[in-house]
Coordinates of C-alpha atoms in Angstrom, one line a residue:
M12 CA 30.4 -17.1 75.1
N13 CA 29.8 -21.1 75.7
K14 CA 31.3 -23.4 72.5
F15 CA 27.5 -24.3 72.2
S16 CA 26.4 -20.4 71.6
F17 CA 29.3 -20.0 68.8
T18 CA 28.5 -22.7 67.2
L19 CA 25.3 -21.3 66.5
V20 CA 26.4 -17.9 66.0
L21 CA 28.7 -19.4 63.1
V22 CA 25.9 -21.5 61.5
A23 CA 23.4 -17.8 61.7
F24 CA 26.4 -16.2 60.0
A25 CA 26.6 -18.8 57.2
T26 CA 22.9 -19.2 56.5
I27 CA 22.5 -15.5 56.5
F28 CA 25.8 -15.3 54.2
S29 CA 24.1 -18.1 52.3
V30 CA 20.9 -16.8 51.6
S31 CA 22.1 -13.3 50.3
A32 CA 24.9 -15.5 48.1
Q33 CA 21.1 -17.3 46.5
N34 CA 19.5 -13.9 46.0
K35 CA 22.0 -12.5 44.5
K36 CA 22.0 -16.0 41.9
V37 CA 18.6 -15.0 41.9
K38 CA 18.5 -11.3 41.0
K39 CA 21.1 -12.7 37.7
E40 CA 19.1 -15.2 36.8
T41 CA 15.9 -13.8 36.5
S42 CA 17.0 -10.1 35.6
K43 CA 16.3 -9.5 31.5
P44 CA 19.0 -7.7 29.8
N45 CA 18.1 -4.3 28.2
I46 CA 18.0 -4.5 24.3
I47 CA 18.9 -1.4 21.8
Y48 CA 18.3 -2.1 18.2
I49 CA 19.5 0.7 16.2
L50 CA 18.7 1.2 12.7
A51 CA 20.9 3.9 10.3
D52 CA 19.3 4.8 7.3
D53 CA 20.0 4.7 4.2
L54 CA 23.6 3.3 5.5
G55 CA 25.3 0.2 3.3
I56 CA 28.5 -1.6 4.0
G57 CA 30.2 1.2 1.7
D58 CA 29.6 4.3 4.2
V59 CA 31.3 1.9 7.1
S60 CA 35.0 1.7 8.0
C61 CA 35.1 -1.2 9.9
Y62 CA 33.6 -2.9 6.6
G63 CA 36.7 -1.2 4.4
S64 CA 34.5 2.2 3.5
D65 CA 37.5 4.3 1.2
N66 CA 36.1 7.3 2.4
N67 CA 33.9 7.4 5.3
K68 CA 34.9 6.7 9.1
T69 CA 32.6 5.4 11.7
P70 CA 35.3 5.0 15.0
I71 CA 32.8 3.9 17.5
I72 CA 30.6 1.7 15.0
D73 CA 34.2 -0.1 14.8
Q74 CA 34.5 0.3 18.2
L75 CA 31.3 -1.3 18.8
A76 CA 32.2 -4.2 16.2
K77 CA 35.6 -4.6 17.5
G78 CA 33.9 -5.5 21.5
G79 CA 31.1 -8.0 19.7
I80 CA 30.9 -9.7 16.1
R81 CA 30.5 -8.1 12.8
F82 CA 28.9 -9.9 11.0
T83 CA 29.5 -10.1 6.7
H84 CA 25.9 -11.7 5.7
G85 CA 23.0 -9.4 7.2
Y86 CA 20.0 -8.5 4.7
T87 CA 17.4 -7.0 4.8
A88 CA 14.4 -5.6 2.2
P89 CA 16.6 -3.1 -0.1
L90 CA 14.1 -0.1 0.7
C91 CA 13.3 1.6 4.0
G92 CA 9.1 1.1 4.4
P93 CA 9.3 -3.1 3.5
S94 CA 12.8 -3.2 5.5
R95 CA 11.1 -2.0 8.9
A96 CA 8.1 -3.7 7.9
M97 CA 10.0 -7.3 7.7
I98 CA 12.5 -6.0 10.8
L99 CA 9.1 -5.3 13.3
T100 CA 7.0 -8.3 12.2
G101 CA 9.3 -11.2 11.5
R102 CA 7.5 -11.9 8.7
Y103 CA 8.6 -11.7 4.5
A104 CA 6.6 -9.5 2.3
F105 CA 3.9 -11.3 0.6
R106 CA 3.0 -12.2 4.2
T107 CA 2.3 -9.0 5.6
G108 CA 1.9 -7.0 1.7
A109 CA 4.6 -4.8 3.0
V110 CA 6.0 -5.4 -0.7
N111 CA 6.1 -1.8 -1.4
Q112 CA 6.3 1.9 0.8
D113 CA 2.5 3.0 0.6
M114 CA 1.4 -1.2 1.4
V115 CA 3.5 -1.0 4.6
A116 CA 0.9 1.5 5.6
Q117 CA -2.0 -1.4 5.3
I118 CA -1.0 -2.9 8.3
K119 CA -3.0 -2.8 11.3
P120 CA -2.0 -4.3 14.9
E121 CA -5.2 -6.5 14.4
N122 CA -3.4 -8.3 11.8
E123 CA 0.3 -8.2 12.9
V124 CA 2.1 -8.2 16.3
L125 CA 5.3 -6.4 16.2
I126 CA 8.5 -6.8 19.2
P127 CA 7.3 -3.9 21.7
S128 CA 4.0 -6.4 22.0
V129 CA 6.4 -9.1 22.0
L130 CA 8.8 -7.8 24.8
K131 CA 5.8 -5.9 27.1
P132 CA 4.4 -9.6 28.4
E133 CA 8.0 -9.8 29.9
G134 CA 7.7 -6.7 31.9
Y135 CA 10.1 -4.8 29.1
A136 CA 9.6 -0.3 28.6
T137 CA 9.3 -0.3 25.4
A138 CA 10.0 3.4 22.8
M139 CA 10.3 4.1 19.4
V140 CA 12.6 7.5 18.7
G141 CA 13.0 8.4 15.4
K142 CA 11.3 7.0 11.7
W143 CA 8.0 6.1 11.6
S144 CA 6.5 7.0 8.8
Q145 CA 5.7 4.4 6.4
F146 CA 4.0 3.2 8.8
G147 CA 0.2 4.2 9.7
L148 CA -1.5 5.3 12.7
T149 CA 1.2 5.0 16.1
P150 CA 3.9 3.4 17.5
K151 CA 1.6 3.5 20.4
D152 CA -0.9 1.7 18.4
F153 CA 1.7 -0.9 17.7
G154 CA 2.5 -1.9 21.6
F155 CA 5.1 1.2 22.2
D156 CA 4.9 3.0 25.9
D157 CA 6.7 5.8 24.1
Y158 CA 7.7 7.8 21.3
I159 CA 8.9 10.4 19.0
T160 CA 8.8 10.4 15.5
F161 CA 9.4 13.0 13.0
Q162 CA 7.6 13.4 9.5
G163 CA 9.1 12.1 6.2
S164 CA 12.5 11.2 5.8
G165 CA 16.2 12.9 6.3
D166 CA 14.6 15.6 8.5
Y167 CA 17.5 17.9 9.8
W168 CA 16.8 21.2 10.0
A169 CA 13.8 23.0 10.3
T170 CA 15.7 26.1 7.8
E171 CA 16.2 23.2 5.4
K172 CA 12.5 21.6 4.9
K173 CA 9.7 22.1 5.5
K174 CA 8.0 19.3 7.4
S175 CA 10.7 19.2 9.3
E176 CA 9.1 21.9 11.4
N177 CA 6.8 19.0 12.8
Y178 CA 7.3 16.2 15.1
I179 CA 5.3 14.0 17.2
E180 CA 6.2 13.0 21.3
N181 CA 4.1 10.7 22.5
G182 CA 0.3 11.6 20.3
I183 CA 1.5 15.2 20.6
N184 CA 2.5 17.3 17.4
K185 CA 5.1 19.8 18.2
K186 CA 7.5 22.5 16.2
L187 CA 11.0 22.2 15.8
D188 CA 12.4 25.1 16.4
T189 CA 15.0 26.9 14.1
L190 CA 18.1 26.4 15.9
T191 CA 17.5 22.5 16.6
Y192 CA 18.2 20.6 15.2
M193 CA 16.4 17.1 14.5
P194 CA 18.7 14.3 15.5
D195 CA 19.8 16.2 18.5
L196 CA 16.0 16.2 19.7
M197 CA 15.7 12.1 19.2
H198 CA 18.4 11.6 21.6
K199 CA 17.4 13.6 24.1
H200 CA 14.5 11.9 24.5
L201 CA 15.9 8.5 23.9
V202 CA 18.4 9.5 26.6
D203 CA 15.1 11.1 29.1
F204 CA 13.8 7.5 28.3
I205 CA 16.2 5.3 29.1
T206 CA 17.0 7.7 32.1
L207 CA 13.5 6.6 33.5
N208 CA 13.6 3.0 32.9
K209 CA 16.9 2.4 34.1
D210 CA 15.8 0.5 37.2
K211 CA 13.6 -1.5 34.5
P212 CA 14.2 -4.3 31.3
F213 CA 14.0 -2.2 28.5
F214 CA 13.9 -2.2 24.7
L215 CA 14.8 0.8 22.8
Y216 CA 14.2 0.9 18.5
Y217 CA 15.9 3.5 17.5
S218 CA 15.0 4.5 14.1
M219 CA 18.1 7.1 13.1
V220 CA 17.4 10.2 10.3
H221 CA 21.0 9.9 9.5
V222 CA 22.4 9.1 6.6
H223 CA 19.3 9.5 4.1
A224 CA 19.0 12.3 1.7
L225 CA 18.5 15.2 1.4
I226 CA 21.8 15.4 3.4
Q227 CA 22.3 18.9 5.0
R228 CA 25.0 20.3 7.0
T229 CA 25.2 18.9 11.2
P230 CA 26.2 20.8 13.5
D231 CA 29.6 19.9 13.3
S232 CA 30.0 20.8 9.8
K233 CA 32.6 23.3 8.5
P234 CA 32.6 25.2 5.2
G235 CA 33.2 23.0 2.4
S236 CA 33.2 19.7 4.2
D237 CA 32.1 16.5 2.4
L238 CA 28.7 16.8 3.8
Y239 CA 28.0 13.1 3.8
E240 CA 31.1 12.0 5.1
D241 CA 30.2 14.8 7.8
N242 CA 26.8 13.1 8.2
T243 CA 28.1 9.7 8.8
A244 CA 30.6 11.0 11.3
Y245 CA 27.7 12.5 13.5
M246 CA 25.7 9.2 13.1
D247 CA 29.0 7.8 14.6
K248 CA 29.1 10.4 17.3
L249 CA 25.4 9.8 18.1
V250 CA 25.7 6.2 19.4
G251 CA 29.1 7.5 21.0
K252 CA 26.4 9.4 23.3
L253 CA 24.1 6.8 23.5
L254 CA 27.1 4.8 24.4
S255 CA 28.4 7.0 27.1
T256 CA 25.1 7.2 28.9
L257 CA 24.7 3.7 29.3
D258 CA 27.8 3.9 30.8
D259 CA 27.1 6.5 33.1
L260 CA 23.4 4.6 34.6
K261 CA 26.1 1.9 34.9
L262 CA 24.1 -0.1 32.2
R263 CA 26.3 -1.3 29.5
E264 CA 26.8 -4.4 30.8
N265 CA 23.4 -5.3 30.7
T266 CA 22.6 -4.3 27.5
L267 CA 22.6 -6.1 24.4
I268 CA 23.0 -3.3 21.1
V269 CA 22.4 -4.5 17.7
F270 CA 23.2 -1.8 14.8
M271 CA 21.9 -2.4 11.2
G272 CA 21.1 -0.5 8.3
D273 CA 18.2 -0.5 6.8
N274 CA 19.3 -1.2 3.0
G275 CA 21.8 0.0 0.8
T276 CA 23.3 3.6 0.2
A277 CA 20.9 5.4 -1.9
S278 CA 21.5 6.3 -5.7
Q279 CA 23.4 9.5 -5.4
Y280 CA 26.0 8.6 -2.8
A281 CA 26.4 4.7 -4.2
G282 CA 29.2 5.8 -6.1
R283 CA 31.3 7.1 -3.0
S284 CA 31.2 4.0 -1.7
T285 CA 33.5 1.9 -2.3
I286 CA 35.6 -1.3 -0.7
R287 CA 39.6 -1.1 -0.8
G288 CA 38.9 0.9 -4.2
K289 CA 36.2 -1.4 -5.8
A290 CA 32.8 -0.3 -6.7
L291 CA 30.0 -2.6 -4.9
S292 CA 27.5 -4.7 -6.7
G293 CA 24.0 -2.8 -6.2
K294 CA 22.6 0.5 -3.6
K295 CA 19.3 0.9 -2.3
G296 CA 16.3 0.4 -4.1
T297 CA 17.8 -2.6 -6.4
M298 CA 17.7 -6.2 -6.5
L299 CA 21.4 -6.6 -6.6
E300 CA 23.5 -7.8 -3.6
C301 CA 23.9 -4.2 -2.2
G302 CA 20.8 -3.2 -2.0
S303 CA 19.9 -5.7 0.5
L304 CA 23.5 -6.6 2.3
V305 CA 24.0 -4.2 5.7
P306 CA 26.3 -3.6 8.1
T307 CA 24.9 -6.1 10.9
I308 CA 26.8 -5.7 14.1
A309 CA 25.7 -7.0 18.2
N310 CA 27.9 -5.7 21.0
W311 CA 26.9 -6.9 25.0
P312 CA 30.4 -6.9 26.7
G313 CA 30.9 -9.8 28.7
V314 CA 28.5 -11.9 27.3
I315 CA 29.3 -11.5 23.3
E316 CA 32.8 -12.2 22.8
A317 CA 34.9 -10.0 21.6
G318 CA 36.4 -9.0 18.1
K319 CA 34.8 -11.6 16.0
V320 CA 33.5 -11.8 12.4
N321 CA 30.7 -14.3 11.3
D322 CA 29.5 -15.4 8.2
L323 CA 26.0 -16.3 9.3
L324 CA 23.4 -15.9 6.7
I325 CA 21.0 -13.0 8.8
D326 CA 17.7 -12.1 7.3
S327 CA 16.3 -9.1 9.4
S328 CA 13.3 -11.1 9.8
D329 CA 15.5 -13.1 12.8
I330 CA 15.8 -10.2 14.5
L331 CA 12.0 -10.4 16.0
P332 CA 12.8 -13.8 17.2
T333 CA 16.1 -13.4 18.2
F334 CA 15.0 -10.8 20.4
A335 CA 12.1 -13.0 21.7
D336 CA 14.5 -15.7 23.1
L337 CA 17.1 -13.4 24.6
A338 CA 13.7 -12.1 26.9
G339 CA 12.6 -15.6 27.0
A340 CA 9.3 -14.1 25.3
K341 CA 6.9 -16.1 23.6
L342 CA 6.6 -16.1 19.5
P343 CA 3.2 -14.7 18.2
T344 CA 1.3 -17.6 16.6
K345 CA -1.6 -16.2 15.1
N346 CA 0.8 -15.8 12.0
I347 CA 3.7 -17.5 10.6
I348 CA 7.0 -16.5 11.8
D349 CA 9.8 -16.6 9.0
G350 CA 12.5 -15.2 11.0
R351 CA 14.8 -17.0 13.2
S352 CA 17.0 -16.7 16.2
F353 CA 20.8 -16.1 16.0
L354 CA 20.7 -15.3 19.5
P355 CA 22.9 -18.6 19.8
Q356 CA 25.5 -17.5 17.6
L357 CA 25.6 -14.5 19.7
L358 CA 26.5 -16.3 22.5
G359 CA 29.0 -18.3 21.1
K360 CA 27.1 -21.7 20.2
K361 CA 26.2 -23.7 17.2
G362 CA 22.4 -23.0 17.5
N363 CA 20.4 -23.7 14.3
P364 CA 21.6 -21.6 10.9
R365 CA 19.8 -20.4 7.9
E366 CA 20.5 -22.5 4.9
W367 CA 19.6 -19.5 3.1
I368 CA 18.1 -16.3 3.3
F369 CA 15.1 -14.4 1.1
I370 CA 14.4 -10.6 0.0
E371 CA 11.3 -9.4 -1.2
L372 CA 10.7 -6.2 -3.0
G373 CA 7.4 -5.0 -5.3
N374 CA 7.1 -7.9 -7.3
K375 CA 10.9 -9.1 -7.5
W376 CA 12.2 -11.8 -4.8
Y377 CA 15.8 -14.4 -4.5
V378 CA 16.3 -16.6 -2.2
R379 CA 20.8 -16.6 -1.3
E380 CA 22.9 -19.1 0.1
A381 CA 26.3 -18.7 1.0
K382 CA 27.6 -18.8 -2.5
W383 CA 24.1 -19.2 -5.1
K384 CA 21.9 -16.8 -5.3
L385 CA 18.5 -17.4 -7.4
N386 CA 15.6 -15.6 -8.5
R387 CA 12.1 -15.0 -9.8
E388 CA 12.8 -15.2 -13.2
G389 CA 14.6 -18.4 -12.5
E390 CA 18.4 -16.8 -12.9
L391 CA 21.2 -18.5 -10.9
F392 CA 24.2 -15.7 -10.1
D393 CA 27.1 -17.1 -8.4
M394 CA 28.0 -15.0 -5.7
S395 CA 31.5 -16.2 -4.9
N396 CA 33.1 -12.5 -5.5
A397 CA 30.2 -10.6 -3.7
P398 CA 29.6 -8.1 -2.7
F399 CA 31.4 -6.7 -6.1
E400 CA 30.6 -9.0 -9.0
E401 CA 27.2 -11.3 -9.6
K402 CA 28.4 -13.5 -11.9
L403 CA 25.6 -15.4 -13.8
V404 CA 25.1 -19.6 -14.4
T405 CA 24.6 -19.0 -18.5
D406 CA 24.5 -22.9 -18.4
I407 CA 23.2 -25.0 -15.1
K408 CA 22.9 -28.2 -16.4
S409 CA 26.8 -28.4 -17.4
D410 CA 28.1 -27.5 -14.3
K411 CA 27.0 -30.0 -11.3
E412 CA 27.4 -27.2 -8.3
A413 CA 25.6 -24.8 -10.0
S414 CA 22.6 -27.6 -10.8
Q415 CA 22.7 -28.7 -7.3
A416 CA 22.5 -25.3 -6.0
H417 CA 19.6 -24.4 -8.6
D418 CA 17.1 -27.4 -7.7
R419 CA 17.8 -26.2 -3.5
L420 CA 17.1 -23.3 -3.9
Q421 CA 14.0 -23.6 -6.6
K422 CA 12.7 -26.2 -3.9
V423 CA 13.0 -23.1 -1.8
L424 CA 10.7 -20.5 -3.9
Q425 CA 8.4 -23.5 -4.4
E426 CA 8.0 -24.1 -0.7
L427 CA 7.5 -20.3 0.0
S428 CA 5.5 -19.5 -2.8
P429 CA 5.7 -15.6 -2.5
E430 CA 3.4 -15.9 -5.8
K431 CA 0.7 -16.8 -3.8
G432 CA 0.5 -14.1 -1.4
I433 CA 0.2 -10.2 -1.8
L434 CA 1.8 -8.8 -4.8
D435 CA 2.5 -5.2 -5.5
N436 CA -0.1 -3.1 -6.7
A437 CA 1.9 -0.2 -7.9
G438 CA 3.6 -1.3 -11.0
G439 CA 6.2 -3.8 -9.2
S440 CA 9.1 -1.5 -8.4
G441 CA 8.3 -1.3 -4.7
R442 CA 8.4 2.1 -4.7
H443 CA 5.4 4.9 -4.0
A444 CA 2.0 4.7 -6.2
S445 CA 2.2 8.1 -6.5
N446 CA 5.6 7.8 -8.6
V447 CA 3.5 5.5 -11.0
D448 CA 4.0 6.5 -14.5
K449 CA 0.5 7.2 -15.7
K450 CA 1.8 6.5 -19.4
K451 CA 3.5 4.2 -18.9
G452 CA 2.0 2.2 -16.2
K453 CA 5.1 1.5 -14.4
T454 CA 6.5 2.5 -11.1
G455 CA 9.6 5.2 -11.1
E456 CA 12.4 4.8 -9.7

């Protein structure tokens, strides 16, 4: 081979190498990450050990937090239906009408755009697995390609609860046999979905059965064991099995996982959900701090820096714009989106953080800063010792800092004007219209 021919060979190899490298770079830059949103039912911060739970151990969720970011100020509506509506629409309840459990069912796809419909134009396969009960119609009507749901809440065994015998899988009504554990059935479906869509970007909304009452035995329960602790542990185990599936399919490093609770701990278990021996202020269905303050964890190996604890204010209307931001998707333009993307904070950047969050249930609401909280009644609370204490400020005018906070938060409420939006039509508590006490005209708890 002469010198000229040798040079041509070198140039050819260099060109091939360059094109190959460029192709790899383009593939890396254009590939979209998978998104998995895990929503545990009735799981408050006092139920998760990385938040300091005294009575529950959640080692898998703890590892998610250790490998990513644990947020200390993540909030959502304090009841499951309004919470899910806020999450999936990115909008506050006075705009969507999801101010109580029953009114969530009045949301229609022609009026509201949910997360799957935002992501699908960017090539995402979408699935909904688990609890859907407050919404009307089906997940498919709102943009999910694939779904499996059960009736009601807290469905575990067909032998324990009559309506647990039924579930719906992609439009087909099926019966649960007496040997199958509903959470395991849900898990199997999501594994099938992930496996089928492993070569394309996907969005999985995993709305877990656990730990909604009625609390029942798990497949791992032993005679005489603490069933609430068992259920929390099994929920944690299912999260671990999901992570193992992602590892087996080599998808873990291209998948953002966000884990949250849908509201605070349920009333009958709130007393045991202590942190460092202290009772928490509030529980599911209340407008106190831990009705809405929930575990909020984000994990994405190699992208989100591990071991971070972040006090960023998040309310769950932020989920939709964050996922849209990550996918490069356009936000809906037909309605006001109340949420704000916290993707920059996930990536270690400053971004445009919230200065306040807004929480609403029934005909009650409040706006909350890091230190202060103002409710509809005009009551200002010092939240310095939250989540254990909310101190009512009795003389706002004599405290300059409190007075300034009151004015700031009052201005926010005036701009939002929730009283001019859609209000609760069933007594004002946010619960079911069927619970209204006909004699007193009030909604029961």
